mmCIF file of C-alpha atoms in Angstrom:
data_model
loop_
_atom_site.group_PDB
_atom_site.id
_atom_site.type_symbol
_atom_site.label_atom_id
_atom_site.label_comp_id
_atom_site.label_asym_id
_atom_site.label_seq_id
_atom_site.Cartn_x
_atom_site.Cartn_y
_atom_site.Cartn_z
ATOM 1 C CA UNK L 30 112.245 107.277 135.886
ATOM 2 C CA UNK L 31 112.228 107.456 131.990
ATOM 3 C CA UNK L 32 116.240 106.321 131.592
ATOM 4 C CA UNK L 33 114.448 103.383 134.132
ATOM 5 C CA UNK L 34 111.524 102.338 131.711
ATOM 6 C CA UNK L 35 113.915 102.858 128.612
ATOM 7 C CA UNK L 36 116.565 100.434 130.081
ATOM 8 C CA UNK L 37 113.589 97.671 131.338
ATOM 9 C CA UNK L 38 111.712 98.104 127.677
ATOM 10 C CA UNK L 39 115.316 97.018 125.747
ATOM 11 C CA UNK L 40 116.403 94.449 128.355
ATOM 12 C CA UNK L 41 112.723 93.009 127.759
ATOM 13 C CA UNK L 42 113.024 93.416 123.770
ATOM 14 C CA UNK L 43 117.021 91.245 123.891
ATOM 15 C CA UNK L 44 115.557 88.570 126.420
ATOM 16 C CA UNK L 45 112.682 88.035 123.641
ATOM 17 C CA UNK L 46 115.259 86.692 121.561
ATOM 18 C CA UNK L 47 117.660 84.876 123.876
ATOM 19 C CA UNK L 48 118.893 81.781 122.394
ATOM 20 C CA UNK L 49 116.341 79.721 124.645
ATOM 21 C CA UNK L 50 113.536 81.368 122.527
ATOM 22 C CA UNK L 51 115.137 80.787 119.363
ATOM 23 C CA UNK L 52 116.030 77.345 119.811
ATOM 24 C CA UNK L 53 112.691 76.659 121.407
ATOM 25 C CA UNK L 54 112.247 73.429 124.167
ATOM 26 C CA UNK L 55 114.959 71.508 123.116
ATOM 27 C CA UNK L 56 114.431 67.846 121.934
ATOM 28 C CA UNK L 57 116.316 64.518 122.053
ATOM 29 C CA UNK L 58 115.924 63.882 118.414
ATOM 30 C CA UNK L 59 116.543 60.100 116.843
ATOM 31 C CA UNK L 60 119.287 61.350 114.334
ATOM 32 C CA UNK L 61 121.528 63.695 115.810
ATOM 33 C CA UNK L 62 124.627 65.020 114.078
ATOM 34 C CA UNK L 63 127.771 68.005 114.408
ATOM 35 C CA UNK L 64 127.636 70.644 112.635
ATOM 36 C CA UNK L 65 130.361 69.604 110.468
ATOM 37 C CA UNK L 66 128.553 66.187 109.772
ATOM 38 C CA UNK L 67 125.262 68.266 108.732
ATOM 39 C CA UNK L 68 127.238 70.490 106.352
ATOM 40 C CA UNK L 69 129.275 67.095 104.580
ATOM 41 C CA UNK L 70 125.681 66.509 104.303
ATOM 42 C CA UNK L 71 123.385 69.278 103.160
ATOM 43 C CA UNK L 72 123.844 71.116 100.057
ATOM 44 C CA UNK L 73 125.051 74.495 101.507
ATOM 45 C CA UNK L 74 121.307 75.680 100.448
ATOM 46 C CA UNK L 75 119.716 72.480 102.120
ATOM 47 C CA UNK L 76 122.389 73.443 105.539
ATOM 48 C CA UNK L 77 120.477 76.592 105.713
ATOM 49 C CA UNK L 78 117.202 75.988 105.761
ATOM 50 C CA UNK L 79 117.395 72.939 107.608
ATOM 51 C CA UNK L 80 119.959 73.273 110.289
ATOM 52 C CA UNK L 81 119.889 77.459 110.126
ATOM 53 C CA UNK L 82 116.159 78.053 110.004
ATOM 54 C CA UNK L 83 116.313 79.695 106.127
ATOM 55 C CA UNK L 84 113.931 80.378 103.717
ATOM 56 C CA UNK L 85 115.053 79.932 100.069
ATOM 57 C CA UNK L 86 113.974 82.444 97.094
ATOM 58 C CA UNK L 87 109.552 81.714 96.438
ATOM 59 C CA UNK L 88 109.337 79.799 92.834
ATOM 60 C CA UNK L 89 113.528 78.717 93.176
ATOM 61 C CA UNK L 90 112.773 74.726 93.717
ATOM 62 C CA UNK L 91 111.610 72.479 91.558
ATOM 63 C CA UNK L 92 109.371 70.408 94.222
ATOM 64 C CA UNK L 93 106.833 73.776 93.602
ATOM 65 C CA UNK L 94 105.378 72.005 90.353
ATOM 66 C CA UNK L 95 106.325 68.338 90.500
ATOM 67 C CA UNK L 96 103.314 67.058 90.347
ATOM 68 C CA UNK L 97 104.807 63.226 89.934
ATOM 69 C CA UNK L 98 102.757 60.185 92.819
ATOM 70 C CA UNK L 99 105.711 59.730 96.161
ATOM 71 C CA UNK L 100 106.431 60.819 99.564
ATOM 72 C CA UNK L 101 108.035 64.279 100.359
ATOM 73 C CA UNK L 102 110.846 63.131 102.960
ATOM 74 C CA UNK L 103 113.384 65.004 105.016
ATOM 75 C CA UNK L 104 116.472 66.006 103.405
ATOM 76 C CA UNK L 105 118.983 65.230 106.440
ATOM 77 C CA UNK L 106 117.259 62.198 107.832
ATOM 78 C CA UNK L 107 114.782 60.471 104.880
ATOM 79 C CA UNK L 108 111.867 60.706 107.296
ATOM 80 C CA UNK L 109 108.412 60.717 105.435
ATOM 81 C CA UNK L 110 106.730 63.940 105.315
ATOM 82 C CA UNK L 111 104.766 64.539 103.611
ATOM 83 C CA UNK L 112 102.248 62.423 100.744
ATOM 84 C CA UNK L 113 101.690 63.541 97.562
ATOM 85 C CA UNK L 114 98.026 62.901 97.207
ATOM 86 C CA UNK L 115 98.018 66.263 99.851
ATOM 87 C CA UNK L 116 100.058 68.799 97.731
ATOM 88 C CA UNK L 117 97.935 71.672 96.498
ATOM 89 C CA UNK L 118 99.444 74.665 93.829
ATOM 90 C CA UNK L 119 98.931 77.266 97.052
ATOM 91 C CA UNK L 120 100.146 80.155 94.687
ATOM 92 C CA UNK L 121 103.404 80.943 97.089
ATOM 93 C CA UNK L 122 106.280 79.213 95.316
ATOM 94 C CA UNK L 123 106.808 77.396 97.429
ATOM 95 C CA UNK L 124 105.796 73.484 98.113
ATOM 96 C CA UNK L 125 102.354 72.956 99.622
ATOM 97 C CA UNK L 126 100.364 70.381 101.862
ATOM 98 C CA UNK L 127 97.384 70.470 103.493
ATOM 99 C CA UNK L 128 98.728 67.573 105.798
ATOM 100 C CA UNK L 129 101.299 66.120 107.488
ATOM 101 C CA UNK L 130 102.191 62.693 107.850
ATOM 102 C CA UNK L 131 101.302 62.029 111.349
ATOM 103 C CA UNK L 132 104.012 62.029 114.143
ATOM 104 C CA UNK L 133 106.621 63.091 111.208
ATOM 105 C CA UNK L 134 106.342 66.293 111.856
ATOM 106 C CA UNK L 135 106.930 68.773 114.753
ATOM 107 C CA UNK L 136 105.485 71.912 115.439
ATOM 108 C CA UNK L 137 106.752 75.290 117.768
ATOM 109 C CA UNK L 138 105.977 79.187 118.386
ATOM 110 C CA UNK L 139 108.644 81.299 115.977
ATOM 111 C CA UNK L 140 108.384 85.022 116.663
ATOM 112 C CA UNK L 141 111.193 86.159 113.947
ATOM 113 C CA UNK L 142 109.371 88.232 111.961
ATOM 114 C CA UNK L 143 107.813 89.967 115.176
ATOM 115 C CA UNK L 144 104.449 88.081 114.828
ATOM 116 C CA UNK L 145 103.816 84.624 116.519
ATOM 117 C CA UNK L 146 103.814 81.758 113.265
ATOM 118 C CA UNK L 147 103.786 78.175 113.616
ATOM 119 C CA UNK L 148 107.194 76.502 111.951
ATOM 120 C CA UNK L 149 107.291 72.776 111.452
ATOM 121 C CA UNK L 150 110.343 70.355 111.982
ATOM 122 C CA UNK L 151 111.064 66.989 110.906
ATOM 123 C CA UNK L 152 110.061 65.362 114.195
ATOM 124 C CA UNK L 153 113.656 62.879 113.963
ATOM 125 C CA UNK L 154 115.912 65.187 112.754
ATOM 126 C CA UNK L 155 114.380 68.484 114.406
ATOM 127 C CA UNK L 156 115.473 70.249 110.845
ATOM 128 C CA UNK L 157 113.744 73.470 109.969
ATOM 129 C CA UNK L 158 110.932 72.423 107.144
ATOM 130 C CA UNK L 159 108.384 76.025 107.288
ATOM 131 C CA UNK L 160 105.555 76.646 108.087
ATOM 132 C CA UNK L 161 101.589 75.986 108.683
ATOM 133 C CA UNK L 162 99.496 78.105 108.664
ATOM 134 C CA UNK L 163 95.246 78.108 108.851
ATOM 135 C CA UNK L 164 94.596 79.105 105.106
ATOM 136 C CA UNK L 165 94.874 75.394 103.267
ATOM 137 C CA UNK L 166 92.098 73.726 101.460
ATOM 138 C CA UNK L 167 89.930 71.331 103.117
ATOM 139 C CA UNK L 168 89.404 68.849 104.687
ATOM 140 C CA UNK L 169 92.083 70.067 107.387
ATOM 141 C CA UNK L 170 92.509 73.935 106.442
ATOM 142 C CA UNK L 171 95.545 73.936 106.682
ATOM 143 C CA UNK L 172 98.903 75.400 104.363
ATOM 144 C CA UNK L 173 102.018 73.586 105.409
ATOM 145 C CA UNK L 174 104.621 76.000 103.392
ATOM 146 C CA UNK L 175 107.657 73.821 103.155
ATOM 147 C CA UNK L 176 111.332 74.832 101.805
ATOM 148 C CA UNK L 177 111.642 72.438 98.615
ATOM 149 C CA UNK L 178 115.456 72.452 99.889
ATOM 150 C CA UNK L 179 114.447 71.169 103.129
ATOM 151 C CA UNK L 180 112.666 67.950 100.982
ATOM 152 C CA UNK L 181 113.751 64.868 99.146
ATOM 153 C CA UNK L 182 111.114 63.423 96.575
ATOM 154 C CA UNK L 183 110.936 59.667 96.347
ATOM 155 C CA UNK L 184 108.129 58.876 93.411
ATOM 156 C CA UNK L 185 105.537 56.260 94.277
ATOM 157 C CA UNK L 186 106.881 52.312 93.045
#
């Protein structure tokens, strides 16, 4: 009986990390490219973050301390994601925003660290941006913790 229980438990653990779970809901994005096309277009760091759901080292992005006025776009497809007036210093080492540009960011649930987190993706190309947490400032109370490698800053004209 113990063997059956252990086999069932191991089977459940492996089923929780199936490719369907990792990929989340399959979506049809406006911008789709092959892996080799993404690799040609993006730096190695941006490819790791946007296409492989990697995380850059904290405090490594120059965009973390950027205080200029403008808009933060997806580094993969140039979709506007966050406005500079919603950016704040969270102290985490990643660019943080309290509000996204509505309709340009999608969400899914990520279990990679053993507990549920809300993962953010570009709504146009599906690129991984970071995660959103409920510990941000008002007016939303949200902290969109975004990898700088997933972003391209476009200064206000």
